[in-house]
Structures are given as structure tokens and as C-alpha cells.
Short mmCIF file of N, CA and C in Angstrom, two decimals:
data_model
loop_
_atom_site.label_atom_id
_atom_site.label_comp_id
_atom_site.label_asym_id
_atom_site.label_seq_id
_atom_site.Cartn_x
_atom_site.Cartn_y
_atom_site.Cartn_z
N MET A 25 2.67 20.05 18.31
CA MET A 25 3.04 18.67 17.59
C MET A 25 1.88 17.55 18.00
N TYR A 26 1.64 16.67 17.19
CA TYR A 26 0.67 15.90 17.25
C TYR A 26 1.29 14.47 17.15
N GLN A 27 0.84 13.64 18.22
CA GLN A 27 1.40 12.20 18.30
C GLN A 27 0.49 11.16 18.09
N LEU A 28 0.96 9.99 17.59
CA LEU A 28 0.30 8.69 17.57
C LEU A 28 1.09 7.95 18.40
N THR A 29 0.31 7.43 19.43
CA THR A 29 1.13 6.63 20.45
C THR A 29 0.41 5.05 20.28
N VAL A 30 1.36 4.19 20.08
CA VAL A 30 0.64 2.65 19.89
C VAL A 30 1.20 1.94 21.07
N ILE A 31 0.39 1.45 21.96
CA ILE A 31 0.71 0.55 23.24
C ILE A 31 0.50 -0.94 22.67
N TYR A 32 1.59 -1.62 22.67
CA TYR A 32 1.43 -3.07 22.38
C TYR A 32 1.48 -3.97 23.80
N ASN A 33 0.38 -4.76 23.66
CA ASN A 33 0.20 -5.62 24.97
C ASN A 33 1.32 -6.70 24.71
N GLN A 34 1.36 -7.58 25.89
CA GLN A 34 2.32 -8.66 25.79
C GLN A 34 2.10 -9.70 24.78
N PRO A 35 2.87 -9.90 23.81
CA PRO A 35 2.87 -11.01 22.74
C PRO A 35 2.90 -12.44 23.34
N THR A 36 2.27 -13.26 22.62
CA THR A 36 2.32 -14.81 22.90
C THR A 36 3.74 -15.17 22.77
N ASP A 37 4.53 -14.50 21.73
CA ASP A 37 5.74 -14.94 21.41
C ASP A 37 6.69 -13.56 21.22
N PRO A 38 7.34 -13.20 22.37
CA PRO A 38 8.04 -12.07 22.43
C PRO A 38 9.24 -11.97 21.35
N VAL A 39 9.94 -13.07 21.17
CA VAL A 39 11.18 -13.26 20.07
C VAL A 39 10.62 -13.09 18.84
N ALA A 40 9.31 -13.50 18.36
CA ALA A 40 8.96 -13.46 17.24
C ALA A 40 8.25 -11.83 16.76
N PHE A 41 7.83 -11.27 18.20
CA PHE A 41 7.48 -9.88 17.90
C PHE A 41 8.76 -9.01 17.72
N ASP A 42 9.76 -9.14 18.37
CA ASP A 42 10.82 -8.47 18.28
C ASP A 42 11.45 -8.56 16.75
N GLU A 43 11.50 -9.88 16.43
CA GLU A 43 12.11 -10.01 15.10
C GLU A 43 11.47 -9.38 13.97
N HIS A 44 9.97 -9.45 13.99
CA HIS A 44 9.20 -8.89 12.92
C HIS A 44 9.32 -7.41 13.13
N TYR A 45 9.21 -6.83 14.24
CA TYR A 45 9.16 -5.54 14.34
C TYR A 45 10.57 -4.99 13.77
N GLU A 46 11.58 -5.48 14.37
CA GLU A 46 12.81 -4.79 13.69
C GLU A 46 13.09 -5.05 12.37
N THR A 47 12.89 -6.04 11.68
CA THR A 47 13.15 -6.36 10.42
C THR A 47 12.20 -5.83 9.39
N LYS A 48 10.90 -5.93 9.66
CA LYS A 48 9.79 -5.60 8.76
C LYS A 48 9.02 -4.20 9.17
N HIS A 49 8.61 -4.21 10.41
CA HIS A 49 7.65 -3.16 10.76
C HIS A 49 8.45 -1.62 10.84
N VAL A 50 9.57 -1.74 11.21
CA VAL A 50 10.39 -0.46 11.39
C VAL A 50 10.35 0.23 9.90
N ARG A 51 10.95 -0.55 8.94
CA ARG A 51 10.98 -0.26 7.60
C ARG A 51 9.59 0.42 7.12
N LEU A 52 8.57 -0.25 7.41
CA LEU A 52 7.10 0.11 6.96
C LEU A 52 6.93 1.45 7.72
N VAL A 53 7.23 1.72 8.87
CA VAL A 53 6.91 2.98 9.60
C VAL A 53 7.90 3.98 9.09
N LYS A 54 8.91 3.80 8.82
CA LYS A 54 9.93 4.86 8.32
C LYS A 54 9.60 5.32 6.90
N ALA A 55 8.70 4.61 6.22
CA ALA A 55 8.27 5.01 4.91
C ALA A 55 7.15 5.71 4.98
N ILE A 56 6.43 6.13 6.01
CA ILE A 56 5.27 6.99 6.23
C ILE A 56 5.66 8.33 6.02
N PRO A 57 4.86 9.09 5.15
CA PRO A 57 5.35 10.33 4.95
C PRO A 57 4.99 11.39 5.95
N GLY A 58 5.60 12.35 6.32
CA GLY A 58 5.35 13.29 7.48
C GLY A 58 5.67 13.01 8.75
N VAL A 59 6.20 11.87 8.91
CA VAL A 59 6.77 11.54 10.36
C VAL A 59 7.84 12.43 10.88
N GLU A 60 8.03 13.25 11.79
CA GLU A 60 8.91 13.95 12.13
C GLU A 60 9.90 13.29 13.16
N ARG A 61 9.18 12.37 13.95
CA ARG A 61 10.02 11.51 15.03
C ARG A 61 9.37 10.31 15.17
N PHE A 62 10.12 9.17 15.24
CA PHE A 62 9.54 7.73 15.46
C PHE A 62 10.38 7.18 16.36
N SER A 63 9.85 6.68 17.61
CA SER A 63 10.56 6.11 18.54
C SER A 63 9.61 4.76 19.26
N MET A 64 10.47 3.94 19.64
CA MET A 64 9.84 2.66 20.43
C MET A 64 10.72 2.14 21.39
N GLY A 65 10.02 1.66 22.31
CA GLY A 65 10.80 1.19 23.56
C GLY A 65 9.97 0.11 24.18
N ARG A 66 10.67 -0.86 24.73
CA ARG A 66 10.14 -2.04 25.49
C ARG A 66 9.83 -1.40 26.98
N CYS A 67 8.66 -1.85 27.53
CA CYS A 67 8.20 -1.48 28.75
C CYS A 67 9.00 -2.28 29.87
N GLU A 68 9.30 -1.76 31.13
CA GLU A 68 10.02 -2.39 31.99
C GLU A 68 9.09 -1.94 33.50
N SER A 69 9.36 -2.80 34.38
CA SER A 69 8.47 -2.33 35.74
C SER A 69 9.75 -2.16 36.62
N LEU A 70 9.30 -1.32 37.90
CA LEU A 70 10.26 -1.01 38.85
C LEU A 70 10.34 -2.25 39.87
N ASP A 71 9.37 -3.16 39.89
CA ASP A 71 9.38 -4.12 40.85
C ASP A 71 9.62 -5.48 40.51
N GLY A 72 9.97 -5.53 38.88
CA GLY A 72 10.31 -6.71 38.43
C GLY A 72 9.38 -7.78 37.87
N ASN A 73 8.04 -7.26 38.30
CA ASN A 73 7.00 -8.02 37.57
C ASN A 73 6.64 -7.67 36.00
N PRO A 74 5.97 -8.59 35.36
CA PRO A 74 6.02 -8.15 34.05
C PRO A 74 4.97 -6.91 33.82
N PRO A 75 5.38 -5.95 33.13
CA PRO A 75 4.27 -4.90 32.80
C PRO A 75 3.24 -5.22 31.90
N ALA A 76 1.99 -4.45 32.17
CA ALA A 76 0.97 -4.75 31.19
C ALA A 76 1.24 -4.72 29.88
N ALA A 77 1.91 -3.60 29.44
CA ALA A 77 2.24 -3.48 28.11
C ALA A 77 3.68 -3.97 27.78
N TYR A 78 3.81 -4.37 26.63
CA TYR A 78 5.19 -4.99 26.22
C TYR A 78 6.07 -3.92 25.49
N ALA A 79 5.56 -3.16 24.69
CA ALA A 79 6.20 -1.84 24.21
C ALA A 79 5.20 -0.66 23.65
N ILE A 80 6.04 0.52 23.57
CA ILE A 80 5.21 1.60 23.26
C ILE A 80 5.96 2.31 22.18
N ALA A 81 5.28 2.70 21.05
CA ALA A 81 5.96 3.29 19.79
C ALA A 81 5.16 4.67 19.74
N THR A 82 5.85 5.74 19.40
CA THR A 82 5.38 7.11 19.27
C THR A 82 5.90 7.61 17.90
N LEU A 83 4.94 8.27 17.10
CA LEU A 83 4.99 8.81 15.89
C LEU A 83 4.78 10.18 16.13
N THR A 84 5.55 11.24 15.87
CA THR A 84 5.23 12.61 15.96
C THR A 84 5.16 13.25 14.64
N PHE A 85 4.01 14.08 14.65
CA PHE A 85 3.89 14.81 13.35
C PHE A 85 3.54 16.25 13.59
N THR A 86 3.59 17.29 12.63
CA THR A 86 3.61 18.71 12.73
C THR A 86 2.08 19.01 13.12
N SER A 87 1.11 18.24 12.80
CA SER A 87 -0.21 18.71 13.03
C SER A 87 -1.14 17.51 13.08
N LYS A 88 -2.52 17.65 13.54
CA LYS A 88 -3.34 16.61 13.33
C LYS A 88 -3.64 16.21 11.86
N ASP A 89 -3.85 17.12 10.93
CA ASP A 89 -4.02 16.98 9.55
C ASP A 89 -2.87 16.21 8.82
N ALA A 90 -1.60 16.54 9.27
CA ALA A 90 -0.43 15.84 8.82
C ALA A 90 -0.32 14.31 9.23
N CYS A 91 -0.92 13.92 10.52
CA CYS A 91 -1.19 12.59 10.87
C CYS A 91 -2.20 11.98 10.26
N ALA A 92 -3.24 12.69 9.98
CA ALA A 92 -4.54 12.04 9.14
C ALA A 92 -3.96 11.70 7.73
N GLN A 93 -3.28 12.59 7.15
CA GLN A 93 -2.71 12.37 5.77
C GLN A 93 -1.78 11.27 5.67
N ALA A 94 -0.83 11.09 6.84
CA ALA A 94 0.10 10.09 6.69
C ALA A 94 -0.53 8.66 6.91
N LEU A 95 -1.46 8.71 7.83
CA LEU A 95 -2.07 7.42 7.93
C LEU A 95 -2.95 6.96 6.88
N GLY A 96 -3.55 7.78 6.07
CA GLY A 96 -4.28 7.57 4.88
C GLY A 96 -3.44 7.30 3.56
N SER A 97 -2.14 7.49 3.75
CA SER A 97 -1.27 7.22 2.55
C SER A 97 -1.05 5.61 2.53
N ASP A 98 -0.64 5.30 1.19
CA ASP A 98 -0.41 3.79 1.19
C ASP A 98 0.61 3.32 2.05
N ALA A 99 1.71 3.98 2.51
CA ALA A 99 2.70 3.65 3.37
C ALA A 99 1.99 3.62 4.70
N GLY A 100 1.21 4.54 5.14
CA GLY A 100 0.59 4.45 6.46
C GLY A 100 -0.45 3.20 6.59
N GLN A 101 -1.12 2.92 5.49
CA GLN A 101 -2.02 1.87 5.34
C GLN A 101 -1.35 0.46 5.36
N ALA A 102 -0.02 0.38 4.88
CA ALA A 102 0.68 -0.70 4.87
C ALA A 102 1.29 -0.95 6.39
N ALA A 103 1.67 -0.01 7.10
CA ALA A 103 2.17 -0.13 8.56
C ALA A 103 1.01 -0.49 9.26
N ALA A 104 -0.12 0.04 9.13
CA ALA A 104 -1.32 -0.27 10.01
C ALA A 104 -1.56 -1.69 9.72
N GLY A 105 -1.56 -2.09 8.32
CA GLY A 105 -2.11 -3.45 8.03
C GLY A 105 -1.01 -4.51 8.59
N ASP A 106 0.17 -4.07 8.95
CA ASP A 106 1.14 -5.07 9.51
C ASP A 106 0.99 -5.43 10.91
N VAL A 107 0.45 -4.55 11.55
CA VAL A 107 0.38 -4.80 13.04
C VAL A 107 -0.25 -6.21 13.50
N PRO A 108 -1.24 -6.64 12.92
CA PRO A 108 -1.76 -8.25 13.05
C PRO A 108 -0.76 -9.16 13.00
N ASN A 109 0.35 -8.91 12.00
CA ASN A 109 1.30 -9.88 11.57
C ASN A 109 2.35 -10.21 12.97
N PHE A 110 2.44 -9.26 13.92
CA PHE A 110 3.25 -9.51 14.95
C PHE A 110 2.67 -9.12 16.31
N ALA A 111 1.58 -8.35 16.45
CA ALA A 111 1.05 -7.90 17.69
C ALA A 111 0.12 -8.93 18.33
N SER A 112 0.49 -10.12 18.71
CA SER A 112 -0.38 -11.16 18.94
C SER A 112 -1.14 -10.97 20.27
N GLY A 113 -0.63 -9.86 21.24
CA GLY A 113 -1.40 -9.51 22.26
C GLY A 113 -2.13 -8.53 22.10
N GLY A 114 -2.28 -7.88 20.88
CA GLY A 114 -3.18 -6.62 20.43
C GLY A 114 -2.34 -5.50 20.77
N ALA A 115 -3.00 -4.28 20.33
CA ALA A 115 -2.36 -3.00 20.33
C ALA A 115 -3.44 -1.92 20.46
N THR A 116 -3.11 -0.94 21.18
CA THR A 116 -4.12 0.24 21.39
C THR A 116 -3.32 1.53 20.71
N MET A 117 -4.15 2.27 20.04
CA MET A 117 -3.58 3.42 19.35
C MET A 117 -4.34 4.74 20.17
N TYR A 118 -3.46 5.70 20.51
CA TYR A 118 -3.85 6.95 21.00
C TYR A 118 -3.36 8.09 20.26
N PHE A 119 -4.18 9.11 20.01
CA PHE A 119 -3.87 10.16 19.29
C PHE A 119 -3.75 11.39 20.48
N VAL A 120 -2.71 12.09 20.33
CA VAL A 120 -2.41 13.01 21.45
C VAL A 120 -2.05 14.35 20.78
N ASP A 121 -2.81 15.48 21.16
CA ASP A 121 -2.60 16.76 20.81
C ASP A 121 -1.48 17.55 21.94
N GLU A 122 -0.23 17.34 21.59
CA GLU A 122 0.73 17.70 22.57
C GLU A 122 0.63 19.27 22.77
N THR A 123 0.34 19.76 23.96
CA THR A 123 0.33 21.21 24.13
C THR A 123 1.33 21.62 25.40
N THR A 124 1.91 20.78 26.15
CA THR A 124 2.90 21.02 27.03
C THR A 124 4.29 20.30 26.94
N THR A 125 5.30 21.12 26.83
CA THR A 125 6.63 20.66 26.76
C THR A 125 7.58 21.32 27.77
N GLY A 126 8.75 20.85 27.71
CA GLY A 126 9.76 21.37 28.57
C GLY A 126 10.30 20.42 29.54
N PRO A 127 11.26 20.98 30.44
CA PRO A 127 11.23 20.59 31.96
C PRO A 127 10.62 21.61 32.55
#
């Protein structure tokens, strides 16, 4: 499997981030062809201090080629183009070739 992981830094307005993400961005991501799995979660810390990252999203594809095709599609470009509309703290994307699974 091949993954795109997006790490969202702390936004200037978390409420606006959440509202935009849930009402607009999720719909755009779900329209990307070839996505096998899509998940997003908000970060927490064990000591109660604010974590460096606000949220992490993961999109899983069958292969690197499938990921590249998906991101190059109109839907992939629309989702990528939407990120500046809500990620005021910035975002970092990582591409991962998953080779180890299990417990």
C-alpha cells in the first residue's frame, strides 16, 4: 500500500478549520479517484500541552502510481488547491511506501 499523510499545524482559528474541513474538504477528498482509505484525526498530547500538529490525515492507495494518478486528477488538484482555504497554520505532506503491517 502507498500512503499520503498530511500533517496540519495548529491553525489560527481551530473552529474555522474544523468547519471548513468537515463541510467542504472531506467532500473534495472523497471525490479523488483511487483512494482506498481516508482517515483524519485531531492530535492530542499525553501531558495536556498543545501538540505541535493539529490534525493528521491519511489517504491510502494501492500503489505509488495510483497515488500519482489520483493527485494529478481534477479531483486531486481541487482537494490540494483547497488546503490554503483552511490550513492557516500550514500543512506538510509525506509520501509513504508502507512495507510493514500487522501486530
